[in-house]
Amino acid sequence: MRRHDSGENAAGTAPARDVVDGDDPAPDARSVEVMRRATAGALLAAALLLAGCGSDGYEPSGPFRPLPEGAPPEVGPPPSSAPTPGRPAEPGAEEEGGDPNVVATGLAVPTGLALLPDGSAVVGERDTGRILQVFPDRSPARELMVVPGVDTAGDGGLLGLAVSPTFAEDGLLYAYLSTAVDNRVVRFPIRGMPNAVLTGIPRGEVHNGGGLLFGADGSLFVGTGDAGNPALATDPASLAGKVLRIDVFGGPVGPDRVFTSGHRDVTAVCAGAEDRLFAADAARGGADELDELVEGADYSGPAGPVVEIVPGEDGLGGCAVLGPAVFLGALDGERVHVVPVDEGGAVSGELEEFLGGQYGRLRTVVADAQGALWITTSNRDGIGTPAADDDKVLRINPPSAAGGSPL
C-alpha cells in the first residue's frame, strides 16, 4: 500500500487545523467534512489491506477463474439404488446378467479416480475432461461436469483426481491436468470452475505425470513427469520429475515443495500404514519401477526401486496398497501386478499378477475401505483394442496375496 508523505491526509485533502494550547473550539462545518473524508479514506485503505491479507491463495490463469467454493454438492447414490454396496466379485467370476466385476461401461479413457465418503467414486476421463460418479452397486454412472481448459496433446489431459480431506464441509475435488502451456493442480466444487492451486509444472508430449494423493496430515502429494527432458528431474529449480508436497493453497509443506526428485513420470502415488508412500514411475533403464518414497531422495541415482517391471509387462498407471502388498495397474502388460513388500522396503516374496489379458489395458488402481480394488481400463487411448462397451471401471476383490500385516 502506497504511503502518503506529502501534507495531504489519506483522503487527499489538506489536514485539519491543529488545536493549540487550551484551544478546544467546536468544529465548524468544514472541519467536520474534512474529518469525515479522512475517516472514510482510512476505512477504505483498511478494507483494501484486509482484502489482500484475506486472499484465498489462488492466482487464476489460463481458462480458470475463481468462483465461490460452497457447500458439498448433491452427490450420492441415486434414489433407485440399493443402500448397501454390491460385493465385488472374485477374479474371473461370472454371473447371469453381466460381469459382476464391472461397475461402469462406455467411458473414454478413465484416468483419475477418487473415492467419495459415501463409497461411490468420481472418475475423470483423460481426453474429454468429463467427471462422472460411479457406484459400487452397478447403478448407471452419472455425469457431474466437464472440466474446462484441458489440453490432451501427447499423453496430457485430465490425469489425476483427489477428494478434499474435508469434503463433507467444502465439497472440493482436486485435479491434476494439462493445459496448452503447463501442467497444474486445480481445485473446484462439483459444477464449479477450477481455481489454480499450483501452476507452472513443465508440460511435454510425454511424461506429464499426474499422481495425486492426500496424506494423513492433509498434505497433498503431487507426482510430476520430466516432460521428456530427464535433466529437469534433478534440477532443483524445476517442478518436473518430482514428487511434490504442498498444502491446499499450493504452498510448501516443509522447507520447499520438493519431496523427492529424479523421477521420469510419476503417474500414481499411494500410501500404506504408518504413512509409507509409494509411487509408480516410468521406465528407467528399460523397466518401469515401483519406488518407496523417502523424503529428500534422488531416484535418478542411489535411491533404488522396490521392484522393476520388465518391458512388455509395464506401462504402470496406478498403485494401491492393501495389506503387505502394492497393486500396480499395467497398460502394456494388461494386468495388475501384486508386489509384496517388507518393512525394509524390499520385495518379500514372489510377485503375482491377476486379470492378465482379461480386460485389456489396465490403468488406475485404488483401494476402498472394504478391501476392494477399483480399476480403470484404457482401451480407447489410441493404443488398445476396445470392446464395444469400453472403457470400463471395475471393482474386484484382490487375490489372497494381499492378506496379512499391512505395509
mmCIF file of C-alpha atoms in Angstrom:
data_model
loop_
_atom_site.group_PDB
_atom_site.id
_atom_site.type_symbol
_atom_site.label_atom_id
_atom_site.label_comp_id
_atom_site.label_asym_id
_atom_site.label_seq_id
_atom_site.Cartn_x
_atom_site.Cartn_y
_atom_site.Cartn_z
ATOM 1 C CA MET A 1 0.000 0.000 0.000
ATOM 2 C CA ARG A 2 1.482 3.377 -1.035
ATOM 3 C CA ARG A 3 2.466 5.755 1.797
ATOM 4 C CA HIS A 4 1.319 9.407 1.798
ATOM 5 C CA ASP A 5 4.409 11.544 2.527
ATOM 6 C CA SER A 6 3.015 14.947 1.485
ATOM 7 C CA GLY A 7 0.989 17.354 3.560
ATOM 8 C CA GLU A 8 -2.189 15.657 2.439
ATOM 9 C CA ASN A 9 -4.039 13.097 4.514
ATOM 10 C CA ALA A 10 -5.216 9.671 3.277
ATOM 11 C CA ALA A 11 -8.282 11.209 1.666
ATOM 12 C CA GLY A 12 -6.132 13.594 -0.405
ATOM 13 C CA THR A 13 -7.241 16.806 1.391
ATOM 14 C CA ALA A 14 -5.365 19.375 3.460
ATOM 15 C CA PRO A 15 -5.014 18.407 7.132
ATOM 16 C CA ALA A 16 -7.397 19.870 9.708
ATOM 17 C CA ARG A 17 -6.245 22.834 11.822
ATOM 18 C CA ASP A 18 -4.133 21.846 14.799
ATOM 19 C CA VAL A 19 -5.561 22.524 18.283
ATOM 20 C CA VAL A 20 -3.179 24.764 20.246
ATOM 21 C CA ASP A 21 -2.677 25.263 23.983
ATOM 22 C CA GLY A 22 -6.033 25.245 25.677
ATOM 23 C CA ASP A 23 -7.857 25.863 22.409
ATOM 24 C CA ASP A 24 -10.779 23.437 22.088
ATOM 25 C CA PRO A 25 -13.217 25.076 19.749
ATOM 26 C CA ALA A 26 -16.352 23.432 18.484
ATOM 27 C CA PRO A 27 -15.618 22.076 14.998
ATOM 28 C CA ASP A 28 -17.030 24.115 12.155
ATOM 29 C CA ALA A 29 -18.762 22.534 9.133
ATOM 30 C CA ARG A 30 -15.569 22.487 7.055
ATOM 31 C CA SER A 31 -13.611 20.693 9.819
ATOM 32 C CA VAL A 32 -16.351 18.111 10.205
ATOM 33 C CA GLU A 33 -16.300 17.441 6.464
ATOM 34 C CA VAL A 34 -12.501 17.084 6.462
ATOM 35 C CA MET A 35 -12.643 14.645 9.373
ATOM 36 C CA ARG A 36 -15.420 12.664 7.692
ATOM 37 C CA ARG A 37 -13.494 12.347 4.437
ATOM 38 C CA ALA A 38 -10.294 11.389 6.245
ATOM 39 C CA THR A 39 -12.106 8.698 8.197
ATOM 40 C CA ALA A 40 -13.699 7.343 5.013
ATOM 41 C CA GLY A 41 -10.320 7.223 3.316
ATOM 42 C CA ALA A 42 -8.754 5.379 6.237
ATOM 43 C CA LEU A 43 -11.580 2.855 6.294
ATOM 44 C CA LEU A 44 -11.208 2.255 2.551
ATOM 45 C CA ALA A 45 -7.464 1.727 2.906
ATOM 46 C CA ALA A 46 -8.017 -0.705 5.766
ATOM 47 C CA ALA A 47 -10.605 -2.603 3.755
ATOM 48 C CA LEU A 48 -8.205 -2.960 0.832
ATOM 49 C CA LEU A 49 -5.457 -4.152 3.151
ATOM 50 C CA LEU A 50 -7.742 -6.741 4.720
ATOM 51 C CA ALA A 51 -8.871 -7.926 1.301
ATOM 52 C CA GLY A 52 -5.255 -8.522 0.324
ATOM 53 C CA CYS A 53 -4.474 -10.356 3.560
ATOM 54 C CA GLY A 54 -7.594 -12.476 3.271
ATOM 55 C CA SER A 55 -6.782 -13.777 -0.210
ATOM 56 C CA ASP A 56 -7.593 -17.442 -0.649
ATOM 57 C CA GLY A 57 -4.179 -18.083 -2.189
ATOM 58 C CA TYR A 58 -5.260 -18.590 -5.812
ATOM 59 C CA GLU A 59 -3.744 -16.895 -8.820
ATOM 60 C CA PRO A 60 -6.235 -17.673 -11.611
ATOM 61 C CA SER A 61 -4.656 -18.031 -15.042
ATOM 62 C CA GLY A 62 -5.471 -19.542 -18.397
ATOM 63 C CA PRO A 63 -9.095 -20.551 -18.707
ATOM 64 C CA PHE A 64 -9.643 -20.665 -14.953
ATOM 65 C CA ARG A 65 -11.476 -18.106 -12.856
ATOM 66 C CA PRO A 66 -12.391 -18.269 -9.168
ATOM 67 C CA LEU A 67 -15.944 -18.988 -8.076
ATOM 68 C CA PRO A 68 -17.316 -19.333 -4.558
ATOM 69 C CA GLU A 69 -16.492 -22.714 -3.095
ATOM 70 C CA GLY A 70 -19.795 -23.588 -1.495
ATOM 71 C CA ALA A 71 -21.408 -26.442 0.358
ATOM 72 C CA PRO A 72 -20.861 -30.066 -0.689
ATOM 73 C CA PRO A 73 -22.660 -30.899 -3.932
ATOM 74 C CA GLU A 74 -25.581 -33.239 -4.186
ATOM 75 C CA VAL A 75 -23.725 -36.451 -4.880
ATOM 76 C CA GLY A 76 -24.570 -39.901 -3.695
ATOM 77 C CA PRO A 77 -26.475 -42.994 -4.776
ATOM 78 C CA PRO A 78 -29.481 -42.284 -6.984
ATOM 79 C CA PRO A 79 -32.864 -42.869 -5.307
ATOM 80 C CA SER A 80 -33.356 -46.191 -7.054
ATOM 81 C CA SER A 81 -30.040 -47.717 -5.995
ATOM 82 C CA ALA A 82 -29.596 -50.256 -3.255
ATOM 83 C CA PRO A 83 -28.468 -48.778 0.085
ATOM 84 C CA THR A 84 -25.732 -51.391 0.528
ATOM 85 C CA PRO A 85 -22.862 -51.503 -1.973
ATOM 86 C CA GLY A 86 -22.597 -54.680 -4.009
ATOM 87 C CA ARG A 87 -19.856 -57.094 -3.012
ATOM 88 C CA PRO A 88 -17.011 -57.182 -5.546
ATOM 89 C CA ALA A 89 -16.588 -60.446 -7.389
ATOM 90 C CA GLU A 90 -13.611 -62.752 -7.269
ATOM 91 C CA PRO A 91 -11.286 -62.586 -10.302
ATOM 92 C CA GLY A 92 -12.820 -64.391 -13.249
ATOM 93 C CA ALA A 93 -16.242 -64.699 -11.660
ATOM 94 C CA GLU A 94 -19.247 -64.871 -13.958
ATOM 95 C CA GLU A 95 -22.822 -64.033 -13.244
ATOM 96 C CA GLU A 96 -26.008 -64.084 -15.262
ATOM 97 C CA GLY A 97 -26.931 -60.602 -16.408
ATOM 98 C CA GLY A 98 -23.409 -59.293 -16.883
ATOM 99 C CA ASP A 99 -19.898 -59.283 -15.487
ATOM 100 C CA PRO A 100 -20.107 -58.594 -11.737
ATOM 101 C CA ASN A 101 -16.604 -57.094 -11.770
ATOM 102 C CA VAL A 102 -17.774 -54.216 -13.982
ATOM 103 C CA VAL A 103 -19.417 -51.225 -12.280
ATOM 104 C CA ALA A 104 -19.393 -48.823 -15.257
ATOM 105 C CA THR A 105 -19.057 -49.074 -19.048
ATOM 106 C CA GLY A 106 -18.938 -46.790 -22.055
ATOM 107 C CA LEU A 107 -16.291 -44.399 -20.705
ATOM 108 C CA ALA A 108 -13.457 -42.751 -22.668
ATOM 109 C CA VAL A 109 -10.006 -43.334 -21.154
ATOM 110 C CA PRO A 110 -10.927 -43.020 -17.444
ATOM 111 C CA THR A 111 -7.708 -41.995 -15.732
ATOM 112 C CA GLY A 112 -8.278 -40.171 -12.455
ATOM 113 C CA LEU A 113 -10.348 -41.981 -9.818
ATOM 114 C CA ALA A 114 -11.018 -40.985 -6.222
ATOM 115 C CA LEU A 115 -13.433 -42.320 -3.622
ATOM 116 C CA LEU A 116 -16.169 -40.217 -2.058
ATOM 117 C CA PRO A 117 -17.202 -40.575 1.600
ATOM 118 C CA ASP A 118 -20.438 -42.385 0.624
ATOM 119 C CA GLY A 119 -18.500 -45.251 -1.016
ATOM 120 C CA SER A 120 -19.034 -44.171 -4.611
ATOM 121 C CA ALA A 121 -16.228 -42.876 -6.824
ATOM 122 C CA VAL A 122 -15.564 -39.872 -9.023
ATOM 123 C CA VAL A 123 -13.847 -40.753 -12.287
ATOM 124 C CA GLY A 124 -12.206 -38.352 -14.752
ATOM 125 C CA GLU A 125 -11.855 -39.033 -18.480
ATOM 126 C CA ARG A 126 -8.424 -38.007 -19.729
ATOM 127 C CA ASP A 127 -9.430 -36.789 -23.190
ATOM 128 C CA THR A 128 -12.882 -35.269 -22.601
ATOM 129 C CA GLY A 129 -12.428 -33.670 -19.183
ATOM 130 C CA ARG A 130 -15.692 -35.274 -18.047
ATOM 131 C CA ILE A 131 -16.116 -36.212 -14.396
ATOM 132 C CA LEU A 132 -18.603 -38.937 -13.601
ATOM 133 C CA GLN A 133 -19.864 -40.530 -10.416
ATOM 134 C CA VAL A 134 -19.656 -44.326 -10.431
ATOM 135 C CA PHE A 135 -21.494 -46.531 -7.931
ATOM 136 C CA PRO A 136 -20.340 -49.808 -6.375
ATOM 137 C CA ASP A 137 -23.800 -51.395 -6.768
ATOM 138 C CA ARG A 138 -23.512 -51.025 -10.574
ATOM 139 C CA SER A 139 -26.128 -48.270 -10.880
ATOM 140 C CA PRO A 140 -25.702 -46.222 -14.084
ATOM 141 C CA ALA A 141 -22.833 -43.725 -13.949
ATOM 142 C CA ARG A 142 -23.866 -40.096 -13.521
ATOM 143 C CA GLU A 143 -22.127 -37.268 -15.373
ATOM 144 C CA LEU A 144 -21.303 -34.460 -12.935
ATOM 145 C CA MET A 145 -19.429 -31.888 -15.014
ATOM 146 C CA VAL A 146 -16.792 -31.214 -17.657
ATOM 147 C CA VAL A 147 -13.538 -29.605 -16.509
ATOM 148 C CA PRO A 148 -12.697 -26.743 -18.905
ATOM 149 C CA GLY A 149 -9.341 -25.837 -20.388
ATOM 150 C CA VAL A 150 -7.898 -29.376 -20.631
ATOM 151 C CA ASP A 151 -5.311 -29.865 -23.389
ATOM 152 C CA THR A 152 -4.889 -33.503 -24.473
ATOM 153 C CA ALA A 153 -1.857 -33.256 -26.773
ATOM 154 C CA GLY A 154 0.583 -36.130 -26.308
ATOM 155 C CA ASP A 155 -0.159 -38.010 -23.115
ATOM 156 C CA GLY A 156 -1.603 -34.932 -21.394
ATOM 157 C CA GLY A 157 -5.185 -34.323 -20.324
ATOM 158 C CA LEU A 158 -7.204 -34.720 -17.143
ATOM 159 C CA LEU A 159 -4.801 -37.033 -15.342
ATOM 160 C CA GLY A 160 -5.341 -37.261 -11.584
ATOM 161 C CA LEU A 161 -8.161 -36.733 -9.088
ATOM 162 C CA ALA A 162 -8.265 -36.437 -5.299
ATOM 163 C CA VAL A 163 -11.098 -35.695 -2.878
ATOM 164 C CA SER A 164 -10.598 -32.997 -0.268
ATOM 165 C CA PRO A 165 -9.952 -34.458 3.203
ATOM 166 C CA THR A 166 -12.703 -32.100 4.398
ATOM 167 C CA PHE A 167 -15.103 -32.886 1.559
ATOM 168 C CA ALA A 168 -18.071 -33.089 3.925
ATOM 169 C CA GLU A 169 -17.542 -29.406 4.734
ATOM 170 C CA ASP A 170 -16.168 -27.923 1.497
ATOM 171 C CA GLY A 171 -17.257 -30.301 -1.291
ATOM 172 C CA LEU A 172 -13.974 -29.805 -3.179
ATOM 173 C CA LEU A 173 -12.253 -32.009 -5.717
ATOM 174 C CA TYR A 174 -8.608 -31.614 -6.723
ATOM 175 C CA ALA A 175 -7.351 -32.431 -10.216
ATOM 176 C CA TYR A 176 -4.007 -32.658 -11.978
ATOM 177 C CA LEU A 177 -4.411 -31.618 -15.596
ATOM 178 C CA SER A 178 -2.597 -30.367 -18.665
ATOM 179 C CA THR A 179 -3.269 -27.032 -20.305
ATOM 180 C CA ALA A 180 -1.702 -25.735 -23.508
ATOM 181 C CA VAL A 181 1.151 -24.140 -21.525
ATOM 182 C CA ASP A 182 1.722 -26.253 -18.393
ATOM 183 C CA ASN A 183 0.580 -29.000 -16.080
ATOM 184 C CA ARG A 184 -1.179 -27.781 -12.968
ATOM 185 C CA VAL A 185 -3.162 -28.708 -9.886
ATOM 186 C CA VAL A 186 -6.587 -27.122 -9.551
ATOM 187 C CA ARG A 187 -9.482 -27.446 -7.165
ATOM 188 C CA PHE A 188 -13.187 -26.873 -7.610
ATOM 189 C CA PRO A 189 -16.614 -27.668 -6.264
ATOM 190 C CA ILE A 190 -18.573 -30.024 -8.485
ATOM 191 C CA ARG A 191 -20.128 -27.979 -11.290
ATOM 192 C CA GLY A 192 -17.856 -25.041 -10.415
ATOM 193 C CA MET A 193 -14.980 -23.522 -12.371
ATOM 194 C CA PRO A 194 -11.452 -24.606 -11.338
ATOM 195 C CA ASN A 195 -9.199 -22.422 -9.209
ATOM 196 C CA ALA A 196 -5.453 -22.823 -9.640
ATOM 197 C CA VAL A 197 -3.567 -24.358 -6.705
ATOM 198 C CA LEU A 198 -0.155 -24.938 -8.330
ATOM 199 C CA THR A 199 0.792 -23.903 -11.864
ATOM 200 C CA GLY A 200 3.945 -23.992 -13.973
ATOM 201 C CA ILE A 201 4.671 -27.725 -13.860
ATOM 202 C CA PRO A 202 6.528 -28.349 -17.154
ATOM 203 C CA ARG A 203 4.403 -29.777 -19.946
ATOM 204 C CA GLY A 204 5.604 -32.068 -22.735
ATOM 205 C CA GLU A 205 4.388 -34.505 -25.341
ATOM 206 C CA VAL A 206 5.293 -37.336 -22.943
ATOM 207 C CA HIS A 207 5.910 -37.825 -19.219
ATOM 208 C CA ASN A 208 3.351 -35.388 -17.842
ATOM 209 C CA GLY A 209 2.887 -37.211 -14.507
ATOM 210 C CA GLY A 210 -0.455 -36.872 -12.775
ATOM 211 C CA GLY A 211 -0.318 -38.656 -9.408
ATOM 212 C CA LEU A 212 -2.357 -37.028 -6.613
ATOM 213 C CA LEU A 213 -2.714 -38.226 -3.032
ATOM 214 C CA PHE A 214 -3.685 -36.565 0.237
ATOM 215 C CA GLY A 215 -1.500 -37.684 3.112
ATOM 216 C CA ALA A 216 -2.725 -38.398 6.619
ATOM 217 C CA ASP A 217 -1.685 -34.894 7.734
ATOM 218 C CA GLY A 218 -3.642 -33.186 4.958
ATOM 219 C CA SER A 219 -0.612 -32.569 2.733
ATOM 220 C CA LEU A 220 -1.161 -33.083 -0.986
ATOM 221 C CA PHE A 221 1.452 -35.208 -2.775
ATOM 222 C CA VAL A 222 1.782 -34.433 -6.474
ATOM 223 C CA GLY A 223 3.606 -36.746 -8.888
ATOM 224 C CA THR A 224 5.053 -34.964 -11.926
ATOM 225 C CA GLY A 225 6.961 -36.112 -15.017
ATOM 226 C CA ASP A 226 10.163 -34.885 -16.622
ATOM 227 C CA ALA A 227 8.223 -33.683 -19.721
ATOM 228 C CA GLY A 228 10.611 -35.689 -21.901
ATOM 229 C CA ASN A 229 13.700 -33.887 -20.574
ATOM 230 C CA PRO A 230 15.483 -36.045 -17.940
ATOM 231 C CA ALA A 231 17.712 -33.135 -16.864
ATOM 232 C CA LEU A 232 14.680 -31.400 -15.345
ATOM 233 C CA ALA A 233 14.167 -34.251 -12.876
ATOM 234 C CA THR A 234 17.358 -33.373 -10.983
ATOM 235 C CA ASP A 235 17.097 -29.602 -11.444
ATOM 236 C CA PRO A 236 16.111 -28.154 -8.048
ATOM 237 C CA ALA A 237 14.631 -25.104 -9.777
ATOM 238 C CA SER A 238 12.162 -27.196 -11.791
ATOM 239 C CA LEU A 239 8.915 -28.844 -10.656
ATOM 240 C CA ALA A 240 9.359 -31.576 -13.274
ATOM 241 C CA GLY A 241 10.312 -35.164 -12.430
ATOM 242 C CA LYS A 242 9.424 -34.769 -8.769
ATOM 243 C CA VAL A 243 7.011 -35.799 -6.083
ATOM 244 C CA LEU A 244 5.908 -32.508 -4.537
ATOM 245 C CA ARG A 245 4.342 -31.972 -1.125
ATOM 246 C CA ILE A 246 2.106 -28.920 -0.899
ATOM 247 C CA ASP A 247 -0.716 -27.534 1.197
ATOM 248 C CA VAL A 248 -4.189 -26.896 -0.186
ATOM 249 C CA PHE A 249 -3.121 -23.430 -1.377
ATOM 250 C CA GLY A 250 -0.086 -24.736 -3.285
ATOM 251 C CA GLY A 251 2.462 -23.638 -0.690
ATOM 252 C CA PRO A 252 5.296 -25.870 0.501
ATOM 253 C CA VAL A 253 4.974 -28.215 3.456
ATOM 254 C CA GLY A 254 8.445 -28.133 4.944
ATOM 255 C CA PRO A 255 11.497 -26.326 3.519
ATOM 256 C CA ASP A 256 10.225 -26.407 -0.082
ATOM 257 C CA ARG A 257 7.753 -28.165 -2.333
ATOM 258 C CA VAL A 258 10.088 -30.961 -3.468
ATOM 259 C CA PHE A 259 9.641 -34.195 -1.512
ATOM 260 C CA THR A 260 11.613 -36.485 -3.869
ATOM 261 C CA SER A 261 13.360 -35.919 -7.204
ATOM 262 C CA GLY A 262 14.913 -37.783 -10.118
ATOM 263 C CA HIS A 263 11.681 -39.323 -11.408
ATOM 264 C CA ARG A 264 10.673 -39.831 -15.034
ATOM 265 C CA ASP A 265 6.865 -39.989 -14.930
ATOM 266 C CA VAL A 266 5.045 -40.408 -11.609
ATOM 267 C CA THR A 267 1.551 -41.408 -12.683
ATOM 268 C CA ALA A 268 0.354 -42.541 -9.251
ATOM 269 C CA VAL A 269 1.201 -42.140 -5.562
ATOM 270 C CA CYS A 270 -0.249 -44.460 -2.913
ATOM 271 C CA ALA A 271 0.057 -44.818 0.863
ATOM 272 C CA GLY A 272 0.330 -47.731 3.271
ATOM 273 C CA ALA A 273 0.305 -47.929 7.056
ATOM 274 C CA GLU A 274 2.390 -45.501 9.112
ATOM 275 C CA ASP A 275 2.436 -43.029 6.212
ATOM 276 C CA ARG A 276 4.630 -45.179 3.982
ATOM 277 C CA LEU A 277 4.466 -43.745 0.470
ATOM 278 C CA PHE A 278 4.946 -45.470 -2.874
ATOM 279 C CA ALA A 279 4.996 -44.228 -6.457
ATOM 280 C CA ALA A 280 4.602 -45.811 -9.887
ATOM 281 C CA ASP A 281 7.302 -44.370 -12.140
ATOM 282 C CA ALA A 282 8.078 -44.732 -15.849
ATOM 283 C CA ALA A 283 10.902 -46.732 -17.347
ATOM 284 C CA ARG A 284 14.442 -46.026 -16.205
ATOM 285 C CA GLY A 285 16.999 -48.207 -17.910
ATOM 286 C CA GLY A 286 14.276 -50.040 -19.829
ATOM 287 C CA ALA A 287 11.982 -51.043 -16.962
ATOM 288 C CA ASP A 288 9.142 -49.276 -15.146
ATOM 289 C CA GLU A 289 9.504 -49.261 -11.384
ATOM 290 C CA LEU A 290 7.812 -49.081 -8.016
ATOM 291 C CA ASP A 291 9.545 -46.665 -5.641
ATOM 292 C CA GLU A 292 9.131 -46.350 -1.899
ATOM 293 C CA LEU A 293 9.367 -42.615 -1.327
ATOM 294 C CA VAL A 294 11.854 -41.308 1.226
ATOM 295 C CA GLU A 295 11.906 -37.550 1.739
ATOM 296 C CA GLY A 296 14.883 -35.920 0.048
ATOM 297 C CA ALA A 297 15.838 -38.977 -2.023
ATOM 298 C CA ASP A 298 17.006 -38.690 -5.636
ATOM 299 C CA TYR A 299 15.631 -41.569 -7.709
ATOM 300 C CA SER A 300 17.930 -40.890 -10.641
ATOM 301 C CA GLY A 301 20.841 -42.035 -8.527
ATOM 302 C CA PRO A 302 21.436 -44.156 -5.444
ATOM 303 C CA ALA A 303 17.799 -44.431 -4.334
ATOM 304 C CA GLY A 304 16.851 -47.736 -5.900
ATOM 305 C CA PRO A 305 13.375 -49.012 -6.722
ATOM 306 C CA VAL A 306 11.472 -51.631 -4.766
ATOM 307 C CA VAL A 307 10.986 -53.580 -7.982
ATOM 308 C CA GLU A 308 11.336 -53.121 -11.724
ATOM 309 C CA ILE A 309 8.680 -54.305 -14.172
ATOM 310 C CA VAL A 310 10.195 -55.601 -17.385
ATOM 311 C CA PRO A 311 9.205 -54.193 -20.782
ATOM 312 C CA GLY A 312 6.090 -55.809 -22.182
ATOM 313 C CA GLU A 313 4.603 -56.172 -18.723
ATOM 314 C CA ASP A 314 4.922 -52.485 -17.831
ATOM 315 C CA GLY A 315 3.212 -49.185 -18.609
ATOM 316 C CA LEU A 316 2.419 -48.551 -14.968
ATOM 317 C CA GLY A 317 -0.557 -46.285 -14.486
ATOM 318 C CA GLY A 318 -1.721 -46.708 -10.909
ATOM 319 C CA CYS A 319 -0.880 -48.087 -7.478
ATOM 320 C CA ALA A 320 -2.778 -49.046 -4.335
ATOM 321 C CA VAL A 321 -1.777 -50.637 -1.032
ATOM 322 C CA LEU A 322 -3.710 -53.426 0.686
ATOM 323 C CA GLY A 323 -2.192 -55.478 3.475
ATOM 324 C CA PRO A 324 1.506 -56.089 2.796
ATOM 325 C CA ALA A 325 1.162 -55.719 -0.972
ATOM 326 C CA VAL A 326 1.240 -52.932 -3.536
ATOM 327 C CA PHE A 327 -1.023 -53.369 -6.563
ATOM 328 C CA LEU A 328 0.127 -51.836 -9.849
ATOM 329 C CA GLY A 329 -2.027 -51.346 -12.926
ATOM 330 C CA ALA A 330 -0.126 -52.104 -16.140
ATOM 331 C CA LEU A 331 -1.183 -50.700 -19.506
ATOM 332 C CA ASP A 332 1.162 -52.592 -21.797
ATOM 333 C CA GLY A 333 1.131 -55.627 -19.505
ATOM 334 C CA GLU A 334 -2.710 -55.701 -19.428
ATOM 335 C CA ARG A 335 -2.684 -56.971 -15.847
ATOM 336 C CA VAL A 336 -2.410 -55.954 -12.205
ATOM 337 C CA HIS A 337 0.934 -56.746 -10.582
ATOM 338 C CA VAL A 338 0.936 -57.738 -6.900
ATOM 339 C CA VAL A 339 4.200 -56.789 -5.138
ATOM 340 C CA PRO A 340 4.645 -57.979 -1.519
ATOM 341 C CA VAL A 341 6.871 -55.502 0.330
ATOM 342 C CA ASP A 342 8.510 -55.934 3.736
ATOM 343 C CA GLU A 343 9.168 -53.316 6.417
ATOM 344 C CA GLY A 344 12.563 -52.531 4.922
ATOM 345 C CA GLY A 345 11.138 -51.683 1.511
ATOM 346 C CA ALA A 346 12.267 -54.885 -0.210
ATOM 347 C CA VAL A 347 10.196 -57.448 -2.080
ATOM 348 C CA SER A 348 9.293 -60.103 0.488
ATOM 349 C CA GLY A 349 8.056 -62.947 -1.726
ATOM 350 C CA GLU A 350 7.032 -63.971 -5.192
ATOM 351 C CA LEU A 351 5.451 -61.368 -7.413
ATOM 352 C CA GLU A 352 1.956 -62.293 -8.528
ATOM 353 C CA GLU A 353 -0.463 -60.910 -11.078
ATOM 354 C CA PHE A 354 -4.137 -61.123 -11.891
ATOM 355 C CA LEU A 355 -6.645 -60.071 -14.560
ATOM 356 C CA GLY A 356 -3.955 -60.779 -17.162
ATOM 357 C CA GLY A 357 -5.414 -60.185 -20.634
ATOM 358 C CA GLN A 358 -8.976 -60.247 -19.318
ATOM 359 C CA TYR A 359 -9.935 -56.590 -19.685
ATOM 360 C CA GLY A 360 -7.147 -55.170 -21.847
ATOM 361 C CA ARG A 361 -5.039 -52.207 -20.754
ATOM 362 C CA LEU A 362 -5.406 -51.513 -17.018
ATOM 363 C CA ARG A 363 -4.528 -48.121 -15.613
ATOM 364 C CA THR A 364 -5.722 -46.666 -12.302
ATOM 365 C CA VAL A 365 -5.919 -48.828 -9.167
ATOM 366 C CA VAL A 366 -7.485 -47.515 -5.934
ATOM 367 C CA ALA A 367 -8.319 -49.485 -2.761
ATOM 368 C CA ASP A 368 -11.523 -48.790 -0.847
ATOM 369 C CA ALA A 369 -12.415 -49.209 2.825
ATOM 370 C CA GLN A 370 -13.993 -52.620 2.174
ATOM 371 C CA GLY A 371 -10.720 -54.006 0.800
ATOM 372 C CA ALA A 372 -11.838 -53.994 -2.828
ATOM 373 C CA LEU A 373 -9.868 -52.560 -5.745
ATOM 374 C CA TRP A 374 -11.325 -50.046 -8.189
ATOM 375 C CA ILE A 375 -9.553 -50.400 -11.553
ATOM 376 C CA THR A 376 -9.971 -48.494 -14.810
ATOM 377 C CA THR A 377 -9.336 -49.780 -18.320
ATOM 378 C CA SER A 378 -7.644 -47.681 -21.012
ATOM 379 C CA ASN A 379 -8.556 -49.366 -24.274
ATOM 380 C CA ARG A 380 -9.770 -46.210 -26.060
ATOM 381 C CA ASP A 381 -6.451 -44.403 -25.702
ATOM 382 C CA GLY A 382 -5.424 -44.993 -29.321
ATOM 383 C CA ILE A 383 -3.180 -47.917 -28.406
ATOM 384 C CA GLY A 384 -5.561 -50.550 -27.059
ATOM 385 C CA THR A 385 -8.183 -52.591 -28.867
ATOM 386 C CA PRO A 386 -11.504 -51.510 -27.367
ATOM 387 C CA ALA A 387 -14.504 -53.756 -26.891
ATOM 388 C CA ALA A 388 -17.953 -52.388 -27.667
ATOM 389 C CA ASP A 389 -18.572 -51.410 -24.019
ATOM 390 C CA ASP A 390 -15.113 -49.970 -23.258
ATOM 391 C CA ASP A 391 -13.797 -48.232 -21.346
ATOM 392 C CA LYS A 392 -14.795 -49.763 -18.021
ATOM 393 C CA VAL A 393 -14.452 -49.268 -14.301
ATOM 394 C CA LEU A 394 -14.000 -52.494 -12.329
ATOM 395 C CA ARG A 395 -14.458 -53.221 -8.634
ATOM 396 C CA ILE A 396 -12.994 -56.536 -7.583
ATOM 397 C CA ASN A 397 -11.599 -58.454 -4.613
ATOM 398 C CA PRO A 398 -7.820 -58.850 -4.821
ATOM 399 C CA PRO A 399 -6.199 -62.281 -4.659
ATOM 400 C CA SER A 400 -5.143 -63.773 -1.337
ATOM 401 C CA ALA A 401 -1.613 -62.346 -1.603
ATOM 402 C CA ALA A 402 -2.944 -59.109 -0.103
ATOM 403 C CA GLY A 403 -3.709 -60.770 3.229
ATOM 404 C CA GLY A 404 -1.522 -60.399 6.294
ATOM 405 C CA SER A 405 0.000 -57.472 8.121
ATOM 406 C CA PRO A 406 -0.372 -54.061 6.463
ATOM 407 C CA LEU A 407 2.597 -52.214 4.997
#
